[in-house]
PDB file of C-alpha atoms in Angstrom:
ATOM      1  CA  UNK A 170     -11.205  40.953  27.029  1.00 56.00           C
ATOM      2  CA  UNK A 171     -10.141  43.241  23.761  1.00 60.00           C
ATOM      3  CA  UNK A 172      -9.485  40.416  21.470  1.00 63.00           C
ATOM      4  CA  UNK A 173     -12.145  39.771  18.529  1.00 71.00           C
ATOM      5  CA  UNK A 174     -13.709  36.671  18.476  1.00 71.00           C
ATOM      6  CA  UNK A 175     -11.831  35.624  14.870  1.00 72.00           C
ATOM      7  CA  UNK A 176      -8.926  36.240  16.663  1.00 71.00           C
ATOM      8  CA  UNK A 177      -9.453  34.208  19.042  1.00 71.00           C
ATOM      9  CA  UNK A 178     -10.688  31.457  17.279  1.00 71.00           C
ATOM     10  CA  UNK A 179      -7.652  32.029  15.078  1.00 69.00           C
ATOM     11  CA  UNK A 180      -5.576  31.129  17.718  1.00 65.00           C
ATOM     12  CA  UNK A 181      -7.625  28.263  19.099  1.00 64.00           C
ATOM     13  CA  UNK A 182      -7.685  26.324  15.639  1.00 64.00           C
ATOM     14  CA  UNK A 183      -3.959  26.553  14.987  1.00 64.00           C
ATOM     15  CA  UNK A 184      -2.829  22.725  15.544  1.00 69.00           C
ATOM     16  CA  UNK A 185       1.161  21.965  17.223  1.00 75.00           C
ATOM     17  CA  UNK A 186       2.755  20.240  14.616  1.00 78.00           C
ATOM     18  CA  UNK A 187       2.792  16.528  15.273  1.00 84.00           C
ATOM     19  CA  UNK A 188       6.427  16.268  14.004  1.00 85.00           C
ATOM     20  CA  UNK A 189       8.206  18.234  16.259  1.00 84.00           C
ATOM     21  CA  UNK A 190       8.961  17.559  20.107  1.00 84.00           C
ATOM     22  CA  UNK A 191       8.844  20.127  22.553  1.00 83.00           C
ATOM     23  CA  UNK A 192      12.081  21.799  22.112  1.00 82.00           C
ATOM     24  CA  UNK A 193      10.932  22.169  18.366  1.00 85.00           C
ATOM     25  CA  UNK A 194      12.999  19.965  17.090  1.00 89.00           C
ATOM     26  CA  UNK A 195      11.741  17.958  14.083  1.00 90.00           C
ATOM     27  CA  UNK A 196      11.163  13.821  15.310  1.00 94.00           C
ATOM     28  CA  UNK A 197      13.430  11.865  12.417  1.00 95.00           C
ATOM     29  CA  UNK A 198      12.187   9.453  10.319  1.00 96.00           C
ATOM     30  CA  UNK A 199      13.456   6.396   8.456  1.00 97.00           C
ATOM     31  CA  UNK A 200      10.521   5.063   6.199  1.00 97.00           C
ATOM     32  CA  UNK A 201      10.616   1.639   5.220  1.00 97.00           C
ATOM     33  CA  UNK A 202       8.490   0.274   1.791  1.00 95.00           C
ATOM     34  CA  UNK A 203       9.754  -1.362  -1.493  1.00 93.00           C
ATOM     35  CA  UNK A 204       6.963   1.063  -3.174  1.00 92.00           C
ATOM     36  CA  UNK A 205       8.904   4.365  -4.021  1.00 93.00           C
ATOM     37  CA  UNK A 206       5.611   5.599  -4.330  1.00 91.00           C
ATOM     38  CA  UNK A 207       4.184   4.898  -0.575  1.00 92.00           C
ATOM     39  CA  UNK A 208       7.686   6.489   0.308  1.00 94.00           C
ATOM     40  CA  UNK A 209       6.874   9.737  -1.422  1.00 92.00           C
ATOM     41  CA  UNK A 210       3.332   9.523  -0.461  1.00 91.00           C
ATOM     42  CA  UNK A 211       4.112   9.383   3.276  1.00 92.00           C
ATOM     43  CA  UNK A 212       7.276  11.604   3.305  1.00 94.00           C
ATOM     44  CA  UNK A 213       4.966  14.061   1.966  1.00 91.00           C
ATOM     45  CA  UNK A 214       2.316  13.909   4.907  1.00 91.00           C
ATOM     46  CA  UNK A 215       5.116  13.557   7.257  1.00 93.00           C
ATOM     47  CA  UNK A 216       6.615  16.596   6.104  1.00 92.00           C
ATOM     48  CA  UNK A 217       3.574  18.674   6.500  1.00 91.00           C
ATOM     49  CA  UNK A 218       3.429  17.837   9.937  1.00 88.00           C
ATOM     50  CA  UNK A 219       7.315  18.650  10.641  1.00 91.00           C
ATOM     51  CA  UNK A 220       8.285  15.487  10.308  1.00 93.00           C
ATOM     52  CA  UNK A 221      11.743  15.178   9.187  1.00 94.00           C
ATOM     53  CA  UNK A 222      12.524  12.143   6.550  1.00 95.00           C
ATOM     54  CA  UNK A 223      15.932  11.179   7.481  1.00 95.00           C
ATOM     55  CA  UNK A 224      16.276   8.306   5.718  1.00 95.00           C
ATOM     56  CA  UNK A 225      14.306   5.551   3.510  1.00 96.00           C
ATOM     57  CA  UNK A 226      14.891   1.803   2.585  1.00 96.00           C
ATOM     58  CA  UNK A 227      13.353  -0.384   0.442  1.00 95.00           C
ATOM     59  CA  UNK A 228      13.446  -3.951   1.918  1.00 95.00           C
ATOM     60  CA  UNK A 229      14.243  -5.043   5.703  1.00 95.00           C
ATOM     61  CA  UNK A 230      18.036  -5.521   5.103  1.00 96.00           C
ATOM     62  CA  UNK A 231      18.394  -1.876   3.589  1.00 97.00           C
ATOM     63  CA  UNK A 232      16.501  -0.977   7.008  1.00 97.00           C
ATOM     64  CA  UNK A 233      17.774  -3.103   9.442  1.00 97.00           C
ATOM     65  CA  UNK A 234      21.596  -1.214   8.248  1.00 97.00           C
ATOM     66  CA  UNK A 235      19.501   2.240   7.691  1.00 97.00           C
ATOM     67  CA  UNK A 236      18.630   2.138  11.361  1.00 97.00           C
ATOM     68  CA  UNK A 237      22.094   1.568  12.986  1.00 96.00           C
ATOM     69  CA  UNK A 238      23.553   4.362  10.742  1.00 96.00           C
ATOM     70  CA  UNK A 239      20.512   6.843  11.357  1.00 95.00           C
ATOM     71  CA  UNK A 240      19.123   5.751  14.878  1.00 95.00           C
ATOM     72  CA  UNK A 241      15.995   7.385  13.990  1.00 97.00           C
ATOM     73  CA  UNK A 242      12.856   8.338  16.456  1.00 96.00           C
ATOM     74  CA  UNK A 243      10.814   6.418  14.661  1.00 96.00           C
ATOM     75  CA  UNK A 244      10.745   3.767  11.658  1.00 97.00           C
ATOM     76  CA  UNK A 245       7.631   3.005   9.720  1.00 96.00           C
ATOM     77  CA  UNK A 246       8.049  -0.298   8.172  1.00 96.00           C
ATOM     78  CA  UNK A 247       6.038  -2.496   5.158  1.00 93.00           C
ATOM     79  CA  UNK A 248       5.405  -6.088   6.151  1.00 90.00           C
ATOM     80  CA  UNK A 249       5.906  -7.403   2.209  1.00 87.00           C
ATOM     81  CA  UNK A 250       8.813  -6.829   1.001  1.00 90.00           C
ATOM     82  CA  UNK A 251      11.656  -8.498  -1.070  1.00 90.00           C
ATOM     83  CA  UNK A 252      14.823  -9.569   0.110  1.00 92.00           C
ATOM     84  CA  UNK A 253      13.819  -9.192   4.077  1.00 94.00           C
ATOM     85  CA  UNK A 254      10.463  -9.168   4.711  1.00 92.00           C
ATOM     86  CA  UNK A 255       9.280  -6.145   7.506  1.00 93.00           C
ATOM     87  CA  UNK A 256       8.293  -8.937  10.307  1.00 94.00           C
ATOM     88  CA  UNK A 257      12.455 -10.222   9.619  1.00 95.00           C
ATOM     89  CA  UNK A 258      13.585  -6.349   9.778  1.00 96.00           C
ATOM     90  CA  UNK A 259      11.439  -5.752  13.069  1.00 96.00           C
ATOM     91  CA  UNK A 260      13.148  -8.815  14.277  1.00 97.00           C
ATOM     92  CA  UNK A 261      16.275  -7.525  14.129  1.00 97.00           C
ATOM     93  CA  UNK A 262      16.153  -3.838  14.993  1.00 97.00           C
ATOM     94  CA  UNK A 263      14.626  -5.057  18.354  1.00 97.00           C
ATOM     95  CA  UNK A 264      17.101  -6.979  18.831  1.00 97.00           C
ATOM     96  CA  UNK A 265      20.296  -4.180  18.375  1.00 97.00           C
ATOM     97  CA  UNK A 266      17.970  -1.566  20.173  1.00 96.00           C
ATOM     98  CA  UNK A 267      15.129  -3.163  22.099  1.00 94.00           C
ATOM     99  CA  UNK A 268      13.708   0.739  22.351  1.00 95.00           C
ATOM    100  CA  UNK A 269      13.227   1.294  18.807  1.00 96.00           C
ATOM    101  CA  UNK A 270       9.823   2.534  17.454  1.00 96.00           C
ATOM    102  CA  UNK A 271       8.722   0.519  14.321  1.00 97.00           C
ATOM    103  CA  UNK A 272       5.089   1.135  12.982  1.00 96.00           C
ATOM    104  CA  UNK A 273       4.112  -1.463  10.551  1.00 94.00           C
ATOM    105  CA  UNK A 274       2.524  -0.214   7.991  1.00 92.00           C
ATOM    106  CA  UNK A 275       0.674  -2.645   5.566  1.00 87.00           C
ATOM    107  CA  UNK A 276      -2.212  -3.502   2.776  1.00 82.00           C
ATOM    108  CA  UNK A 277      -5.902  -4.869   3.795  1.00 73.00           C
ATOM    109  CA  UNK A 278      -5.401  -8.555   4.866  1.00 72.00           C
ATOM    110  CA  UNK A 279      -2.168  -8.993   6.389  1.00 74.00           C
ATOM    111  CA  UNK A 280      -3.618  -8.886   9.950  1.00 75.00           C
ATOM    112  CA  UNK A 281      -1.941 -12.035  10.984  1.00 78.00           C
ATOM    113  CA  UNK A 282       1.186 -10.308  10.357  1.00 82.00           C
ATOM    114  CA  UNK A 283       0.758  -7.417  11.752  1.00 85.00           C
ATOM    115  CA  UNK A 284      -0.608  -9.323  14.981  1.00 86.00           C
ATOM    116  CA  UNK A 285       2.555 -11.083  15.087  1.00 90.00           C
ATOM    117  CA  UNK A 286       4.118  -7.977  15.065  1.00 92.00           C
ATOM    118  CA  UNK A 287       3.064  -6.396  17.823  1.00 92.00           C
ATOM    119  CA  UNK A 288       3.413  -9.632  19.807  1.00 93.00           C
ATOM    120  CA  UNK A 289       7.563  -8.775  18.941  1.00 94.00           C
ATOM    121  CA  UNK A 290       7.435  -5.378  19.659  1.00 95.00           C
ATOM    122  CA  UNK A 291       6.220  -2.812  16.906  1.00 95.00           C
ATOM    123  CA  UNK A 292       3.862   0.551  18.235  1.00 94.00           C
ATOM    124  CA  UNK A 293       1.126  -0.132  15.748  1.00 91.00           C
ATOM    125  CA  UNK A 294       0.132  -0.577  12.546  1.00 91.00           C
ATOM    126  CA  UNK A 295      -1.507   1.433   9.751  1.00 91.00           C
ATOM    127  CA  UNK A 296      -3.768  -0.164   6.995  1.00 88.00           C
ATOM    128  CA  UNK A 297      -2.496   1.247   2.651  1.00 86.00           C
ATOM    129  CA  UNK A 298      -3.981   3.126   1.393  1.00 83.00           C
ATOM    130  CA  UNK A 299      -3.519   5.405   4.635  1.00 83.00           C
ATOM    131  CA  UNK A 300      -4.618   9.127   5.212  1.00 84.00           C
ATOM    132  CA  UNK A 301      -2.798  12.190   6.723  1.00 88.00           C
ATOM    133  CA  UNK A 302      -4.004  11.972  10.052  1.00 88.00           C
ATOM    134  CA  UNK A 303      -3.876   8.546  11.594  1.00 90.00           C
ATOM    135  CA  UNK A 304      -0.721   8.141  10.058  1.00 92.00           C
ATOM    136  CA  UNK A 305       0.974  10.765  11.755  1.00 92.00           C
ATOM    137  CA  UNK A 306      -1.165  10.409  14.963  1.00 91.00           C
ATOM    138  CA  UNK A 307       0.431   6.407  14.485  1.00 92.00           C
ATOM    139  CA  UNK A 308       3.409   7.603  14.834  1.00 94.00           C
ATOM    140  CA  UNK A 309       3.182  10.507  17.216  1.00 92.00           C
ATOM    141  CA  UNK A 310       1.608   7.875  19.895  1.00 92.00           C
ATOM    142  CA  UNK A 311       4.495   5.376  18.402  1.00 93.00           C
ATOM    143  CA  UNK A 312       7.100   7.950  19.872  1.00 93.00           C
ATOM    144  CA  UNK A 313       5.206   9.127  23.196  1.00 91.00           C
ATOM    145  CA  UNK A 314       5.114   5.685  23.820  1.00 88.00           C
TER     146      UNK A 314
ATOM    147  CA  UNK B   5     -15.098 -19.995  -9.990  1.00 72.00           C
ATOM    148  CA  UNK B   6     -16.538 -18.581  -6.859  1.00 82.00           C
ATOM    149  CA  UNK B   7     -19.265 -15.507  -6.613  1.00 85.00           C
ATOM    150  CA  UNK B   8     -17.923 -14.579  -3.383  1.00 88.00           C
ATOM    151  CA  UNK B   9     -14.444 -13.813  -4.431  1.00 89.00           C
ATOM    152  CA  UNK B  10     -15.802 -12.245  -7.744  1.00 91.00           C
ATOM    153  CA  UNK B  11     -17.508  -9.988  -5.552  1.00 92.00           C
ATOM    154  CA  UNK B  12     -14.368  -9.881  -3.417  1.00 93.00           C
ATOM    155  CA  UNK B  13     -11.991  -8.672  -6.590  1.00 94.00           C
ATOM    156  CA  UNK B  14     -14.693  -5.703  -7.677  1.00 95.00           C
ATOM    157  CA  UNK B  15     -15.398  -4.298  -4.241  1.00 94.00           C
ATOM    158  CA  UNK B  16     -11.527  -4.234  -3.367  1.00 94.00           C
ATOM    159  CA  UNK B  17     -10.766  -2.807  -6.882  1.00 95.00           C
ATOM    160  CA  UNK B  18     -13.391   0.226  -6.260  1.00 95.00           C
ATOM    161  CA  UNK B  19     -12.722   0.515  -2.624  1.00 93.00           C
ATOM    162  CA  UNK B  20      -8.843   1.112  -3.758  1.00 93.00           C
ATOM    163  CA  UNK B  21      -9.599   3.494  -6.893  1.00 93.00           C
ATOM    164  CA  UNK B  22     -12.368   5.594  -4.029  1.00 93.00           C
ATOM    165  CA  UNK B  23      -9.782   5.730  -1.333  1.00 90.00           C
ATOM    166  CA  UNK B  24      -6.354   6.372  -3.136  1.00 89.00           C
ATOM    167  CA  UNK B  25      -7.650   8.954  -5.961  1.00 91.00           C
ATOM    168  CA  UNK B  26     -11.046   9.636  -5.230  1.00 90.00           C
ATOM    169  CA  UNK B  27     -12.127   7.572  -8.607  1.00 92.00           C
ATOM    170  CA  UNK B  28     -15.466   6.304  -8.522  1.00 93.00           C
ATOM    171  CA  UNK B  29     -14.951   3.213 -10.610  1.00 94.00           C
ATOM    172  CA  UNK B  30     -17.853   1.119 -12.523  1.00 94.00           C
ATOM    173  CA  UNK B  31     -17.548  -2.503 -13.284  1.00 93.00           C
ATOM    174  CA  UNK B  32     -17.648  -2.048 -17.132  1.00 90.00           C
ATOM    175  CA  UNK B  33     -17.920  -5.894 -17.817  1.00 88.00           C
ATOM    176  CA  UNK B  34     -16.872  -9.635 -16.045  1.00 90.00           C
ATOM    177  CA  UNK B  35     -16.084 -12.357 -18.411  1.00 89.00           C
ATOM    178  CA  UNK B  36     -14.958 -15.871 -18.212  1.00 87.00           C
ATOM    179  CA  UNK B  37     -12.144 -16.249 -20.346  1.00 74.00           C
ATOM    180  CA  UNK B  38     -10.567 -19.115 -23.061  1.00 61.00           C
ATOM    181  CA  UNK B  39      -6.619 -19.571 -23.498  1.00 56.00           C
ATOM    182  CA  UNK B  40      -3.939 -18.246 -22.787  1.00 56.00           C
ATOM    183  CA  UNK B  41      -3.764 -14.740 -21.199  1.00 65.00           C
ATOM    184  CA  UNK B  42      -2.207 -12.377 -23.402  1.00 65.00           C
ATOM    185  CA  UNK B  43      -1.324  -9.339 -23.320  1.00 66.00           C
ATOM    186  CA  UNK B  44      -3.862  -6.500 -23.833  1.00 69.00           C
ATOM    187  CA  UNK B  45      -2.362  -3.620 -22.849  1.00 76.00           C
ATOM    188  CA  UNK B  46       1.071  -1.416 -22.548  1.00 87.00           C
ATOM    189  CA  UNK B  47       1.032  -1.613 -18.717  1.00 92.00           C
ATOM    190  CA  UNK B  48       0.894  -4.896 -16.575  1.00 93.00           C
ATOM    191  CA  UNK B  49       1.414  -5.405 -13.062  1.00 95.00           C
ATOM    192  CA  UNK B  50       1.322  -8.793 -12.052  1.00 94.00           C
ATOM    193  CA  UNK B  51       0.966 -10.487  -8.407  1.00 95.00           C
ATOM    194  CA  UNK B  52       0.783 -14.136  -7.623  1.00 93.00           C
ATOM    195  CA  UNK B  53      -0.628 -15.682  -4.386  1.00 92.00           C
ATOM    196  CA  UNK B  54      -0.410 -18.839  -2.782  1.00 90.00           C
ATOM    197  CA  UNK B  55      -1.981 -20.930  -0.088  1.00 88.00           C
ATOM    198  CA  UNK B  56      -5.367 -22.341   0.183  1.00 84.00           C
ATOM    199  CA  UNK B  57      -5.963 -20.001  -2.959  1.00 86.00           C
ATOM    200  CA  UNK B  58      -3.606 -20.050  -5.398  1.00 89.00           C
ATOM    201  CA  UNK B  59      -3.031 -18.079  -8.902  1.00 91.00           C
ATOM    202  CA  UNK B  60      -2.389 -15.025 -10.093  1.00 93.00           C
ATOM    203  CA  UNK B  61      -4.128 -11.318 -10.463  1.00 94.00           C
ATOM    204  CA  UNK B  62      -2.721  -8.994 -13.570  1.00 93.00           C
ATOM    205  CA  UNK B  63      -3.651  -5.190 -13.581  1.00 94.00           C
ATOM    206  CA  UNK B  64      -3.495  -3.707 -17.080  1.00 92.00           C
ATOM    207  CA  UNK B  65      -4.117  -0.178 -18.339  1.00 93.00           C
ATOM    208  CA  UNK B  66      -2.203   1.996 -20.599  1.00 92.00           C
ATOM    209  CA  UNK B  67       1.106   4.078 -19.789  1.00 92.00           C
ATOM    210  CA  UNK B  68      -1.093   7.534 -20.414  1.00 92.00           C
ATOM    211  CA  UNK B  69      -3.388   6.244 -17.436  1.00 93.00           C
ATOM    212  CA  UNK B  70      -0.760   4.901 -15.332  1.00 94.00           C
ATOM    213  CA  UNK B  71       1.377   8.081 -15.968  1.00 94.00           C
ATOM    214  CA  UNK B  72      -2.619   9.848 -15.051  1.00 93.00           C
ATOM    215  CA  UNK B  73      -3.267   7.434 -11.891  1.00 93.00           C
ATOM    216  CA  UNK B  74      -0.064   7.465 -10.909  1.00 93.00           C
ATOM    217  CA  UNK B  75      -0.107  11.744 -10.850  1.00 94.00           C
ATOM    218  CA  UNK B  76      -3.478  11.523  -8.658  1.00 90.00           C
ATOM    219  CA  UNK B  77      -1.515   9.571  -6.146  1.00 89.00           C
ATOM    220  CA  UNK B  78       1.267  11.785  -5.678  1.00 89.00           C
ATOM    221  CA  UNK B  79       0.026  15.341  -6.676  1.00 86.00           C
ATOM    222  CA  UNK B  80       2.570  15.952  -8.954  1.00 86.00           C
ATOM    223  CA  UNK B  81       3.191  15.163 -12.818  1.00 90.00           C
ATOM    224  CA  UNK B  82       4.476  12.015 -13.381  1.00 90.00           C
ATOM    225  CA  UNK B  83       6.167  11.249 -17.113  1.00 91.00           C
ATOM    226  CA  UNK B  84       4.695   7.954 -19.209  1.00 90.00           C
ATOM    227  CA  UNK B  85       7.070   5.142 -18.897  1.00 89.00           C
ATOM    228  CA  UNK B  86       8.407   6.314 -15.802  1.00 92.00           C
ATOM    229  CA  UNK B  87       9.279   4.532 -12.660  1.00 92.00           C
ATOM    230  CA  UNK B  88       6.917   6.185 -10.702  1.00 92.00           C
ATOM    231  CA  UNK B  89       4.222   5.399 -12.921  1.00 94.00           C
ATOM    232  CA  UNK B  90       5.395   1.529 -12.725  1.00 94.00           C
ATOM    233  CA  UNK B  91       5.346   1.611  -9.203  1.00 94.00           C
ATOM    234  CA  UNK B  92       2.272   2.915  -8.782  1.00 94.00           C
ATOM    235  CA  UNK B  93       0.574   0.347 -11.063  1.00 95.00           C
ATOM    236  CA  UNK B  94       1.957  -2.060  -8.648  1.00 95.00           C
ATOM    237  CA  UNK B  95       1.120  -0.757  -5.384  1.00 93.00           C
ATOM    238  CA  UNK B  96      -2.406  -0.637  -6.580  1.00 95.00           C
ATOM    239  CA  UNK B  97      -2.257  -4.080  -7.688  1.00 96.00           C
ATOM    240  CA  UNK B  98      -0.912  -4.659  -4.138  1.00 93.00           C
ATOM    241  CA  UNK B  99      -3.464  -3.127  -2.267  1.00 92.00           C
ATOM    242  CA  UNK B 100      -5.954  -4.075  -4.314  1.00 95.00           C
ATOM    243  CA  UNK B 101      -5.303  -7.747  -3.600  1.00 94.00           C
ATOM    244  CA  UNK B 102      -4.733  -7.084   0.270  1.00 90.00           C
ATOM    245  CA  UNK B 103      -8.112  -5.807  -0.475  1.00 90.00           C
ATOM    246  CA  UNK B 104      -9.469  -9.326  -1.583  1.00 92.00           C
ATOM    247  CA  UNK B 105      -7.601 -11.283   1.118  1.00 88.00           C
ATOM    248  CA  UNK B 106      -8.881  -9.471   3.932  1.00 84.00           C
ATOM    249  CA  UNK B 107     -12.665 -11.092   2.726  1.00 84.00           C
ATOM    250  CA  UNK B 108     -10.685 -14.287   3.717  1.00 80.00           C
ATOM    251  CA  UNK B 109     -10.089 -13.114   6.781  1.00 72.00           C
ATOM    252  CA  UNK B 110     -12.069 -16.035   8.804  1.00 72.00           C
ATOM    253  CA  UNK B 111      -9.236 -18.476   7.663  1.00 71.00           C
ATOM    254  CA  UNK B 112      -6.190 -18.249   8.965  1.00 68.00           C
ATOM    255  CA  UNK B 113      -3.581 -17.116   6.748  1.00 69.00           C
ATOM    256  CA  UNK B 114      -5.588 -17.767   3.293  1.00 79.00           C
ATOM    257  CA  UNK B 115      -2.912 -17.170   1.173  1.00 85.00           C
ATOM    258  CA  UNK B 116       0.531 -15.223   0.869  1.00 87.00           C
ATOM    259  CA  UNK B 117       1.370 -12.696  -1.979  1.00 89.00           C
ATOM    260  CA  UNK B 118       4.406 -11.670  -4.204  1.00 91.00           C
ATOM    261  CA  UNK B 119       5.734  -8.200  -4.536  1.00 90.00           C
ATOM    262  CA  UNK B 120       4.598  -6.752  -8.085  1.00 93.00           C
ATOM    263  CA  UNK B 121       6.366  -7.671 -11.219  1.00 94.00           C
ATOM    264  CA  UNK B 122       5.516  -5.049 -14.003  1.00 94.00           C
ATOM    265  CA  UNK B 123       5.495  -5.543 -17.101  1.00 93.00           C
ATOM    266  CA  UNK B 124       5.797  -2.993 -20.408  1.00 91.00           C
ATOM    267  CA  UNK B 125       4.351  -4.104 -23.819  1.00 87.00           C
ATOM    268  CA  UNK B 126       1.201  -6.167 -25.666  1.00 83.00           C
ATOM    269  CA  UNK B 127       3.389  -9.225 -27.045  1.00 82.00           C
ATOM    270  CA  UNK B 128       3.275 -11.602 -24.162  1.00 80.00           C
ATOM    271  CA  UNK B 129       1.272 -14.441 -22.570  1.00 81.00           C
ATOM    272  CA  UNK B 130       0.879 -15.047 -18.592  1.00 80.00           C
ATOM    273  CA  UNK B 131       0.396 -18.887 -18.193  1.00 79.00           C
ATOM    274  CA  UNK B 132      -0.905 -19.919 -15.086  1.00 79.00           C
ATOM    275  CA  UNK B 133      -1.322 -23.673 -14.417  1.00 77.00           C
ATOM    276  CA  UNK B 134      -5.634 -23.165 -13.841  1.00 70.00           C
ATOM    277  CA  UNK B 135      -7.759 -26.356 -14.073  1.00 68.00           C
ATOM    278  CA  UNK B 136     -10.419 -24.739 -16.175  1.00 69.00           C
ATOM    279  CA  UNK B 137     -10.826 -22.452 -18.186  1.00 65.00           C
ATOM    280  CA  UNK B 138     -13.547 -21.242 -15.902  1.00 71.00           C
ATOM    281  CA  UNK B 139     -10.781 -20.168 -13.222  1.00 81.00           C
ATOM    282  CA  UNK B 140     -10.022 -17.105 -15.386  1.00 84.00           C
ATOM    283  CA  UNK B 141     -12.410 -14.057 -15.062  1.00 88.00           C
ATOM    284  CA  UNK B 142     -11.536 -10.883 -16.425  1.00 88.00           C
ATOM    285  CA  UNK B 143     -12.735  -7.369 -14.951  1.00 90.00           C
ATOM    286  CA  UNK B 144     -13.075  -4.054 -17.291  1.00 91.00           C
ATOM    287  CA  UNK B 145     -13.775  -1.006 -14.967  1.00 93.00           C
ATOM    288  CA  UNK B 146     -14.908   2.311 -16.227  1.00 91.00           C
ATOM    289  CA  UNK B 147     -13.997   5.503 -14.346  1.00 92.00           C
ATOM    290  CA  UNK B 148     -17.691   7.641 -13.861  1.00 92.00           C
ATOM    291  CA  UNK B 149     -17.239  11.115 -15.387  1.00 87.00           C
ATOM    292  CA  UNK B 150     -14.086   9.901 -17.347  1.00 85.00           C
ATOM    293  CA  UNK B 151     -13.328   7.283 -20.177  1.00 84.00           C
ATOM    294  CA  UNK B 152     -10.508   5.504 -18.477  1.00 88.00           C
ATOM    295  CA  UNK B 153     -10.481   2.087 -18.456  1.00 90.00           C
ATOM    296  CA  UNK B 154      -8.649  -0.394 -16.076  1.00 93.00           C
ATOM    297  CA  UNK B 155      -8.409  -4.179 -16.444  1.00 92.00           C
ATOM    298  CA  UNK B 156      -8.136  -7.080 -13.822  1.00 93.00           C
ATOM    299  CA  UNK B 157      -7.918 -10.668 -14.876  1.00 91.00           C
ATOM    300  CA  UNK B 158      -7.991 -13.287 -12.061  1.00 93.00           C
ATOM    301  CA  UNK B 159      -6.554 -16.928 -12.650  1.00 90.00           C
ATOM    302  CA  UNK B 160      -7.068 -19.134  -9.826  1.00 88.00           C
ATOM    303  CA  UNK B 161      -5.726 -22.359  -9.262  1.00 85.00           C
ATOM    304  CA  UNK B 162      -8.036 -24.936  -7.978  1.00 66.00           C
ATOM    305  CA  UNK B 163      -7.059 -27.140  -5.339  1.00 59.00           C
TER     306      UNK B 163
END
């Protein structure tokens, strides 16, 4: 074989994108929080991963209309929010599209919400304050699912 | 008012600080307060919580170090005053008390907490209906290799 070794391990180490499919098309995201600042946070990471952020809301009625406009891939959702809580919002997306992906995404110490949850339906759950990875890995296996 | 969820209210505040920003943060002082709660600084996020615990946690700092903490979170420069900088003051607060309920995890359900309410200025009082004066503890927290300082004050409502 005529290819270095740094060339090859080059090539090994470059990671697929989590955020696009395999047509290379970008998964769409509508991301769900009444924290602008979790919004930016996570559009950011999803972004770096090809993610595309195609739409946000912040509280479960702004979602549960979000999602029937944008039918997007995948919907990460807060549990607390005002107005309509994320457990009401999950409620009701499941019920217009029983397929929908909705990853709850929540502080320390709401695990009895987030176990009721995924008793209606949502993909998972990540724990605030979350990192790069198992966020998008969440919602990667969310999708595939 | 109880050691355990003393304990509960520093560990969650540096867990938070660690995880979000990387800030190692120092408990620079718990004190059992007298009074009224005033105000005692420009920033204050405030959650309430109810259930088998009840009351009501208050984050303060200043604007410069919310406009500073709030930066660290997103990796870009956020303004004083702004509403990213007020929004980040309450998502820590918000975390920060997930934190503490998820010690109370062997109950089911301990208690259920408010979005954040922030509030700008000095000339104010939070009134909480506590049953002591004991019931009020105040945190100061001291970030190591810096000279910001973050306050917590805790007022539970006994049973």
């Amino acid at each position: 074989m005529k290819m270095r070794g740094d060339k090859l391990t080059e090539i090994i180490n470059v990671k697929e994108p989590r955020g696009k499919n395999k047509n290379g098309e970008s998964y769409r995201v509508l991301m769900v929080d009444d924290s602008s600042t979790v919004r930016k946070l996570g559009a950011q990471m999803l972004r770096s991963e090809m993610f595309e952020i195609c739409g946000e809301a912040a509280d479960g009625y702004q979602a549960f209309q979000a999602y029937k406009e944008l039918k997007p891939d995948v919907v990460t959702m807060d549990v607390n929010m005002p107005v309509m809580n994320g457990i009401e919002a999950l409620r009701q997306i499941l019920a217009y599209d029983k397929n929908a992906k909705v990853v709850m995404v929540t502080s320390e110490g709401h695990r009895d919400m987030v176990l009721e949850a995924v008793k209606l339906g949502a993909k998972g759950y990540v724990v605030k304050p979350f990192r790069k990875d198992p966020f998008c890995e969440q919602l990667k296996l969310a999708i595939d699912s | 008012m109880d050691k355990n969820l003393v304990r509960a209210v520093a560990l969650s505040t540096q867990t938070v600080f660690q995880d979000l920003i990387n800030w190692e943060m120092r408990v620079d002082g718990i004190t059992v307060n007298k009074g009224p709660t005033n105000g005692t600084a420009e920033l204050n996020a405030i959650i309430s919580f109810s259930g088998s615990l009840s009351g009501a946690f208050v984050l303060h700092c200043s604007e410069t170090l919310a406009a500073a903490i709030s930066s660290e979170m997103l990796g870009l420069k956020c303004e004083e005053g702004s509403a990213d900088a007020k929004d980040a003051i309450g998502e820590l607060l918000n975390m920060i008390v997930g934190g503490v309920k998820n010690h109370y995890q062997h109950q089911r359900d301990p208690f259920r907490i408010s979005v954040p309410t922030i509030v700008t200025g000095t000339d104010f009082s939070v009134h909480v209906k506590v049953s002591s004066e004991d019931e009020i503890v105040s945190f100061g927290f001291l970030h190591v290799g810096g000279d910001e300082r973050v306050g917590l004050r805790l007022m539970l409502v006994s049973e």
